[in-house]
PDB file of C-alpha atoms in Angstrom:
ATOM      1  CA  MET A1092       1.989 -10.379  12.466  1.00 91.00           C
ATOM      2  CA  ILE A1093       3.066  -7.524  10.220  1.00 93.00           C
ATOM      3  CA  HIS A1094       3.501  -4.382  12.325  1.00 93.00           C
ATOM      4  CA  ALA A1095       4.577  -1.845   9.708  1.00 92.00           C
ATOM      5  CA  VAL A1096       5.113  -1.377   5.980  1.00 95.00           C
ATOM      6  CA  LEU A1097       7.360   1.404   4.748  1.00 94.00           C
ATOM      7  CA  ILE A1098       8.794   2.507   1.401  1.00 95.00           C
ATOM      8  CA  PHE A1099      11.876   4.744   1.304  1.00 94.00           C
ATOM      9  CA  ASN A1100      13.532   6.470  -1.609  1.00 92.00           C
ATOM     10  CA  THR A1101      17.308   6.337  -2.037  1.00 87.00           C
ATOM     11  CA  SER A1102      17.717   9.433   0.145  1.00 89.00           C
ATOM     12  CA  GLY A1103      15.900   7.858   3.073  1.00 89.00           C
ATOM     13  CA  VAL A1104      12.670   9.835   2.651  1.00 92.00           C
ATOM     14  CA  ALA A1105       9.614   7.750   3.506  1.00 92.00           C
ATOM     15  CA  ARG A1106       7.167   7.613   0.591  1.00 92.00           C
ATOM     16  CA  LEU A1107       4.720   5.251   2.288  1.00 93.00           C
ATOM     17  CA  THR A1108       4.227   4.487   5.976  1.00 93.00           C
ATOM     18  CA  LYS A1109       1.583   2.164   7.308  1.00 93.00           C
ATOM     19  CA  PHE A1110       1.570   1.004  10.943  1.00 92.00           C
ATOM     20  CA  TYR A1111      -0.647  -1.827  12.154  1.00 91.00           C
ATOM     21  CA  THR A1112       0.511  -1.542  15.779  1.00 87.00           C
ATOM     22  CA  PRO A1113      -0.025   1.503  18.027  1.00 85.00           C
ATOM     23  CA  LEU A1114       3.170   3.501  18.449  1.00 83.00           C
ATOM     24  CA  HIS A1115       4.581   4.268  21.892  1.00 79.00           C
ATOM     25  CA  GLN A1116       6.799   7.040  20.555  1.00 78.00           C
ATOM     26  CA  SER A1117       6.666   9.510  17.701  1.00 80.00           C
ATOM     27  CA  ALA A1118       6.709   8.142  14.165  1.00 82.00           C
ATOM     28  CA  GLN A1119       9.112  10.966  13.248  1.00 85.00           C
ATOM     29  CA  SER A1120      11.796   9.266  15.339  1.00 85.00           C
ATOM     30  CA  LEU A1121      10.846   5.671  14.473  1.00 89.00           C
ATOM     31  CA  ILE A1122      10.971   6.036  10.682  1.00 90.00           C
ATOM     32  CA  PRO A1123      14.595   7.269  10.520  1.00 90.00           C
ATOM     33  CA  LYS A1124      15.546   4.551  13.014  1.00 89.00           C
ATOM     34  CA  ILE A1125      14.154   1.824  10.741  1.00 90.00           C
ATOM     35  CA  PHE A1126      15.925   3.281   7.703  1.00 92.00           C
ATOM     36  CA  SER A1127      19.230   3.517   9.581  1.00 90.00           C
ATOM     37  CA  LEU A1128      18.988  -0.171  10.541  1.00 89.00           C
ATOM     38  CA  VAL A1129      18.737  -1.164   6.883  1.00 91.00           C
ATOM     39  CA  CYS A1130      21.019   1.320   5.134  1.00 88.00           C
ATOM     40  CA  SER A1131      23.949   0.526   7.411  1.00 85.00           C
ATOM     41  CA  ARG A1132      23.982  -3.139   6.331  1.00 87.00           C
ATOM     42  CA  PRO A1133      26.388  -4.294   3.604  1.00 86.00           C
ATOM     43  CA  ALA A1134      24.781  -5.605   0.420  1.00 82.00           C
ATOM     44  CA  SER A1135      26.363  -9.013   1.040  1.00 84.00           C
ATOM     45  CA  LEU A1136      24.191  -9.661   4.111  1.00 87.00           C
ATOM     46  CA  CYS A1137      20.728 -11.243   4.023  1.00 88.00           C
ATOM     47  CA  ASN A1138      17.614  -9.111   3.732  1.00 90.00           C
ATOM     48  CA  PHE A1139      16.311  -9.500   7.282  1.00 89.00           C
ATOM     49  CA  LEU A1140      17.606  -8.719  10.734  1.00 89.00           C
ATOM     50  CA  ASP A1141      16.539  -8.810  14.363  1.00 88.00           C
ATOM     51  CA  ALA A1142      15.726  -5.342  15.701  1.00 85.00           C
ATOM     52  CA  PRO A1143      15.186  -5.393  19.487  1.00 84.00           C
ATOM     53  CA  GLU A1144      15.722  -1.618  19.544  1.00 82.00           C
ATOM     54  CA  LEU A1145      12.276  -1.157  17.976  1.00 82.00           C
ATOM     55  CA  GLU A1146      10.598  -2.383  21.170  1.00 81.00           C
ATOM     56  CA  ALA A1147      10.902   1.131  22.635  1.00 76.00           C
ATOM     57  CA  PHE A1148       8.792   2.482  19.744  1.00 79.00           C
ATOM     58  CA  LEU A1149       6.308  -0.316  19.158  1.00 75.00           C
ATOM     59  CA  GLY A1150       6.004  -1.541  22.744  1.00 66.00           C
ATOM     60  CA  PRO A1151       6.786  -4.903  24.339  1.00 62.00           C
ATOM     61  CA  LYS A1152       4.973  -8.030  23.251  1.00 55.00           C
ATOM     62  CA  ASP A1153       2.272  -9.623  25.373  1.00 56.00           C
ATOM     63  CA  LYS A1154       4.284 -12.432  26.987  1.00 53.00           C
ATOM     64  CA  ALA A1155       1.150 -14.312  28.054  1.00 49.00           C
ATOM     65  CA  THR A1156       0.166 -15.058  24.463  1.00 46.00           C
ATOM     66  CA  ARG A1157       3.517 -15.238  22.666  1.00 52.00           C
ATOM     67  CA  SER A1158       6.458 -17.599  22.777  1.00 50.00           C
ATOM     68  CA  ALA A1159      10.057 -16.427  23.164  1.00 52.00           C
ATOM     69  CA  GLU A1160      10.561 -16.862  19.413  1.00 53.00           C
ATOM     70  CA  ASP A1161       7.573 -14.634  18.588  1.00 57.00           C
ATOM     71  CA  GLU A1162       8.812 -11.849  20.842  1.00 66.00           C
ATOM     72  CA  ARG A1163      11.585 -10.792  18.478  1.00 81.00           C
ATOM     73  CA  TRP A1164      11.084  -7.744  16.269  1.00 89.00           C
ATOM     74  CA  ARG A1165      12.395  -8.294  12.774  1.00 91.00           C
ATOM     75  CA  VAL A1166      12.971  -6.030   9.819  1.00 93.00           C
ATOM     76  CA  VAL A1167      12.620  -7.589   6.361  1.00 94.00           C
ATOM     77  CA  TYR A1168      13.513  -5.506   3.316  1.00 94.00           C
ATOM     78  CA  ARG A1169      14.096  -5.605  -0.420  1.00 92.00           C
ATOM     79  CA  SER A1170      15.757  -2.912  -2.460  1.00 90.00           C
ATOM     80  CA  TYR A1171      14.461  -2.035  -5.935  1.00 89.00           C
ATOM     81  CA  ALA A1172      14.523   1.533  -7.278  1.00 87.00           C
ATOM     82  CA  THR A1173      13.105   2.241  -3.812  1.00 90.00           C
ATOM     83  CA  LEU A1174      13.502   0.383  -0.527  1.00 92.00           C
ATOM     84  CA  PHE A1175      10.578  -1.730   0.734  1.00 95.00           C
ATOM     85  CA  VAL A1176      10.667  -2.476   4.475  1.00 94.00           C
ATOM     86  CA  PHE A1177       8.353  -4.684   6.544  1.00 95.00           C
ATOM     87  CA  VAL A1178       8.540  -4.790  10.352  1.00 93.00           C
ATOM     88  CA  VAL A1179       7.267  -8.148  11.614  1.00 93.00           C
ATOM     89  CA  ASP A1180       7.451 -10.383  14.655  1.00 90.00           C
ATOM     90  CA  GLY A1181       8.699 -13.948  14.952  1.00 86.00           C
ATOM     91  CA  ALA A1182       5.327 -15.392  13.948  1.00 89.00           C
ATOM     92  CA  GLU A1183       6.040 -14.435  10.317  1.00 91.00           C
ATOM     93  CA  SER A1184       8.382 -16.265   7.980  1.00 90.00           C
ATOM     94  CA  GLU A1185      11.152 -14.000   6.700  1.00 92.00           C
ATOM     95  CA  LEU A1186      11.182 -15.749   3.313  1.00 93.00           C
ATOM     96  CA  GLY A1187       7.398 -15.480   3.147  1.00 93.00           C
ATOM     97  CA  ILE A1188       7.632 -11.732   3.775  1.00 94.00           C
ATOM     98  CA  LEU A1189      10.256 -11.385   1.035  1.00 94.00           C
ATOM     99  CA  ASP A1190       7.796 -13.062  -1.346  1.00 95.00           C
ATOM    100  CA  LEU A1191       5.031 -10.751  -0.071  1.00 95.00           C
ATOM    101  CA  ILE A1192       7.175  -7.706  -0.867  1.00 95.00           C
ATOM    102  CA  GLN A1193       7.575  -9.075  -4.402  1.00 95.00           C
ATOM    103  CA  VAL A1194       3.777  -9.467  -4.663  1.00 95.00           C
ATOM    104  CA  PHE A1195       3.331  -5.857  -3.516  1.00 95.00           C
ATOM    105  CA  VAL A1196       5.850  -4.581  -6.071  1.00 94.00           C
ATOM    106  CA  GLU A1197       4.281  -6.575  -8.929  1.00 94.00           C
ATOM    107  CA  SER A1198       0.832  -5.288  -7.963  1.00 93.00           C
ATOM    108  CA  LEU A1199       2.124  -1.696  -8.010  1.00 93.00           C
ATOM    109  CA  ASP A1200       3.755  -2.317 -11.403  1.00 92.00           C
ATOM    110  CA  ARG A1201       0.470  -3.546 -12.839  1.00 90.00           C
ATOM    111  CA  ALA A1202      -1.479  -0.608 -11.460  1.00 89.00           C
ATOM    112  CA  PHE A1203       0.983   2.073 -12.591  1.00 89.00           C
ATOM    113  CA  GLU A1204       2.692   0.339 -15.545  1.00 85.00           C
ATOM    114  CA  ASN A1205       6.237   0.276 -14.188  1.00 83.00           C
ATOM    115  CA  VAL A1206       5.803   2.082 -10.893  1.00 86.00           C
ATOM    116  CA  CYS A1207       8.188   4.903  -9.985  1.00 86.00           C
ATOM    117  CA  GLU A1208       8.666   7.204  -7.010  1.00 89.00           C
ATOM    118  CA  LEU A1209       6.383   9.862  -8.488  1.00 89.00           C
ATOM    119  CA  ASP A1210       3.517   7.360  -8.499  1.00 88.00           C
ATOM    120  CA  LEU A1211       4.071   6.769  -4.784  1.00 90.00           C
ATOM    121  CA  VAL A1212       3.997  10.522  -4.144  1.00 90.00           C
ATOM    122  CA  PHE A1213       1.139  11.708  -6.348  1.00 92.00           C
ATOM    123  CA  GLN A1214      -1.077   8.612  -6.237  1.00 89.00           C
ATOM    124  CA  PHE A1215      -0.528   7.636  -2.625  1.00 91.00           C
ATOM    125  CA  ASP A1216      -4.231   6.853  -2.132  1.00 90.00           C
ATOM    126  CA  GLU A1217      -4.051   4.191  -4.845  1.00 91.00           C
ATOM    127  CA  VAL A1218      -0.851   2.777  -3.317  1.00 92.00           C
ATOM    128  CA  HIS A1219      -2.576   2.489   0.071  1.00 93.00           C
ATOM    129  CA  HIS A1220      -5.551   0.819  -1.614  1.00 92.00           C
ATOM    130  CA  ILE A1221      -3.306  -1.806  -3.228  1.00 94.00           C
ATOM    131  CA  LEU A1222      -1.621  -2.422   0.114  1.00 94.00           C
ATOM    132  CA  ALA A1223      -5.033  -2.796   1.766  1.00 93.00           C
ATOM    133  CA  GLU A1224      -5.935  -5.510  -0.746  1.00 92.00           C
ATOM    134  CA  ILE A1225      -2.847  -7.437   0.396  1.00 94.00           C
ATOM    135  CA  ILE A1226      -2.724  -6.711   4.149  1.00 94.00           C
ATOM    136  CA  GLN A1227      -5.461  -5.814   6.637  1.00 92.00           C
ATOM    137  CA  GLY A1228      -4.808  -5.296  10.335  1.00 91.00           C
ATOM    138  CA  GLY A1229      -1.317  -6.725  10.003  1.00 92.00           C
ATOM    139  CA  LEU A1230      -2.573 -10.006   8.501  1.00 93.00           C
ATOM    140  CA  VAL A1231      -2.047 -11.150   4.917  1.00 93.00           C
ATOM    141  CA  LEU A1232      -5.299 -11.337   2.944  1.00 92.00           C
ATOM    142  CA  GLU A1233      -4.217 -12.015  -0.627  1.00 92.00           C
ATOM    143  CA  THR A1234      -0.996 -13.044  -2.371  1.00 92.00           C
ATOM    144  CA  ASN A1235      -2.301 -13.726  -5.888  1.00 93.00           C
ATOM    145  CA  VAL A1236      -1.204 -10.815  -8.093  1.00 92.00           C
ATOM    146  CA  GLU A1237      -3.964 -11.518 -10.650  1.00 93.00           C
ATOM    147  CA  GLU A1238      -6.645 -11.377  -7.959  1.00 93.00           C
ATOM    148  CA  ILE A1239      -5.224  -8.208  -6.432  1.00 92.00           C
ATOM    149  CA  ASP A1240      -5.075  -6.542  -9.857  1.00 91.00           C
ATOM    150  CA  SER A1241      -8.675  -7.480 -10.681  1.00 92.00           C
ATOM    151  CA  LEU A1242      -9.902  -6.131  -7.324  1.00 90.00           C
ATOM    152  CA  VAL A1243      -8.023  -2.863  -7.852  1.00 89.00           C
ATOM    153  CA  GLN A1244      -9.443  -2.488 -11.377  1.00 89.00           C
ATOM    154  CA  LEU A1245     -12.956  -3.239 -10.146  1.00 90.00           C
ATOM    155  CA  SER A1246     -12.627  -0.627  -7.432  1.00 87.00           C
ATOM    156  CA  ALA A1247     -11.344   1.946  -9.944  1.00 84.00           C
ATOM    157  CA  LYS A1248     -14.288   1.218 -12.252  1.00 87.00           C
ATOM    158  CA  GLN A1249     -16.760   1.627  -9.392  1.00 86.00           C
ATOM    159  CA  ARG A1250     -15.152   4.933  -8.400  1.00 82.00           C
ATOM    160  CA  LYS A1251     -15.507   6.223 -11.967  1.00 83.00           C
ATOM    161  CA  GLU A1252     -19.141   5.176 -12.112  1.00 83.00           C
ATOM    162  CA  SER A1253     -19.823   6.817  -8.760  1.00 82.00           C
ATOM    163  CA  PHE A1254     -18.111   9.993  -9.936  1.00 77.00           C
ATOM    164  CA  ALA A1255     -20.129   9.976 -13.166  1.00 77.00           C
ATOM    165  CA  ALA A1256     -23.378   9.604 -11.217  1.00 78.00           C
ATOM    166  CA  ALA A1257     -22.501  12.494  -8.919  1.00 77.00           C
ATOM    167  CA  ASN A1258     -20.971  14.697 -11.665  1.00 71.00           C
ATOM    168  CA  PRO A1259     -22.962  14.433 -14.900  1.00 65.00           C
ATOM    169  CA  LEU A1260     -20.839  17.127 -16.568  1.00 64.00           C
ATOM    170  CA  SER A1261     -17.619  15.134 -16.160  1.00 60.00           C
ATOM    171  CA  LEU A1262     -16.004  14.791 -19.563  1.00 54.00           C
ATOM    172  CA  GLY A1263     -15.591  11.374 -21.110  1.00 52.00           C
ATOM    173  CA  ILE A1264     -17.909   9.604 -18.666  1.00 48.00           C
ATOM    174  CA  GLY A1265     -21.363   8.458 -19.572  1.00 47.00           C
ATOM    175  CA  VAL A1266     -20.915   9.069 -23.302  1.00 45.00           C
ATOM    176  CA  GLY A1267     -22.913   6.800 -25.546  1.00 45.00           C
ATOM    177  CA  GLY A1268     -25.285   5.636 -22.873  1.00 45.00           C
ATOM    178  CA  SER A1269     -22.690   3.788 -20.811  1.00 47.00           C
ATOM    179  CA  GLY A1270     -22.963   6.086 -17.799  1.00 46.00           C
ATOM    180  CA  ALA A1271     -23.942   5.050 -14.292  1.00 43.00           C
ATOM    181  CA  ARG A1272     -27.513   6.359 -14.690  1.00 45.00           C
ATOM    182  CA  GLY A1273     -28.688   3.694 -17.044  1.00 47.00           C
ATOM    183  CA  GLY A1274     -27.870   5.594 -20.229  1.00 49.00           C
ATOM    184  CA  ASN A1275     -29.983   8.697 -19.467  1.00 50.00           C
ATOM    185  CA  ILE A1276     -26.899  10.878 -19.977  1.00 45.00           C
ATOM    186  CA  LYS A1277     -25.777  10.718 -23.593  1.00 52.00           C
ATOM    187  CA  SER A1278     -23.055  13.380 -23.324  1.00 58.00           C
ATOM    188  CA  PRO A1279     -22.175  16.282 -21.029  1.00 59.00           C
ATOM    189  CA  LEU A1280     -23.188  18.806 -23.709  1.00 61.00           C
ATOM    190  CA  GLY A1281     -26.441  16.979 -24.408  1.00 64.00           C
ATOM    191  CA  TRP A1282     -27.276  16.847 -20.722  1.00 61.00           C
ATOM    192  CA  LEU A1283     -26.637  20.596 -20.338  1.00 63.00           C
ATOM    193  CA  THR A1284     -28.666  21.416 -23.449  1.00 64.00           C
ATOM    194  CA  GLY A1285     -31.554  19.370 -22.131  1.00 66.00           C
ATOM    195  CA  LYS A1286     -31.458  21.149 -18.793  1.00 66.00           C
ATOM    196  CA  ILE A1287     -31.459  24.594 -20.432  1.00 71.00           C
ATOM    197  CA  THR A1288     -34.154  23.888 -23.012  1.00 67.00           C
ATOM    198  CA  GLY A1289     -36.200  21.482 -20.950  1.00 63.00           C
ATOM    199  CA  VAL A1290     -35.914  18.864 -23.700  1.00 57.00           C
ATOM    200  CA  ARG A1291     -34.406  15.486 -22.930  1.00 55.00           C
ATOM    201  CA  ALA A1292     -31.137  14.993 -24.840  1.00 46.00           C
ATOM    202  CA  MET A1293     -31.165  12.157 -27.361  1.00 49.00           C
TER     203      MET A1293
END
């Protein structure tokens, strides 16, 4: 199971934090702990490590349902312009998680056209949405970048249509009869003119 997904900038500031396991201690102390585990490792070492010290934050495993191998907390990470960190247990393949991080990064690149830290800060809701298309409840749902991208685009289109239906004066939406109300709104100005004069805009 995936227990947490985090993205850090080069200064160690968390730009995305998503926990799928209830925390037993404050996230303010856990997040720096996870970053310190990764940043202290030389670049020559592999991109995953056992992290038994996280048990104090995330809680012990249920020994009745897990084997000794599954009980280990592991941190898997990849460094790009920012640092992507996944906290998993022994039930997950480290190499599979490394591939999943790559899928997440490619999906972000498609959504933001070469994603940067500012995208993570100012469009965090979209970043969380992309992550939710990949992982739900700590379980992997989708790994196909094309499918993830199409679902994200569909959701964005539906949001725009919903916004146009609720806000008929929104500029650039509903022009030319393509709005969400079946073409009744030809333009924001035409809609307003019709409301003032009582004549339906053509």
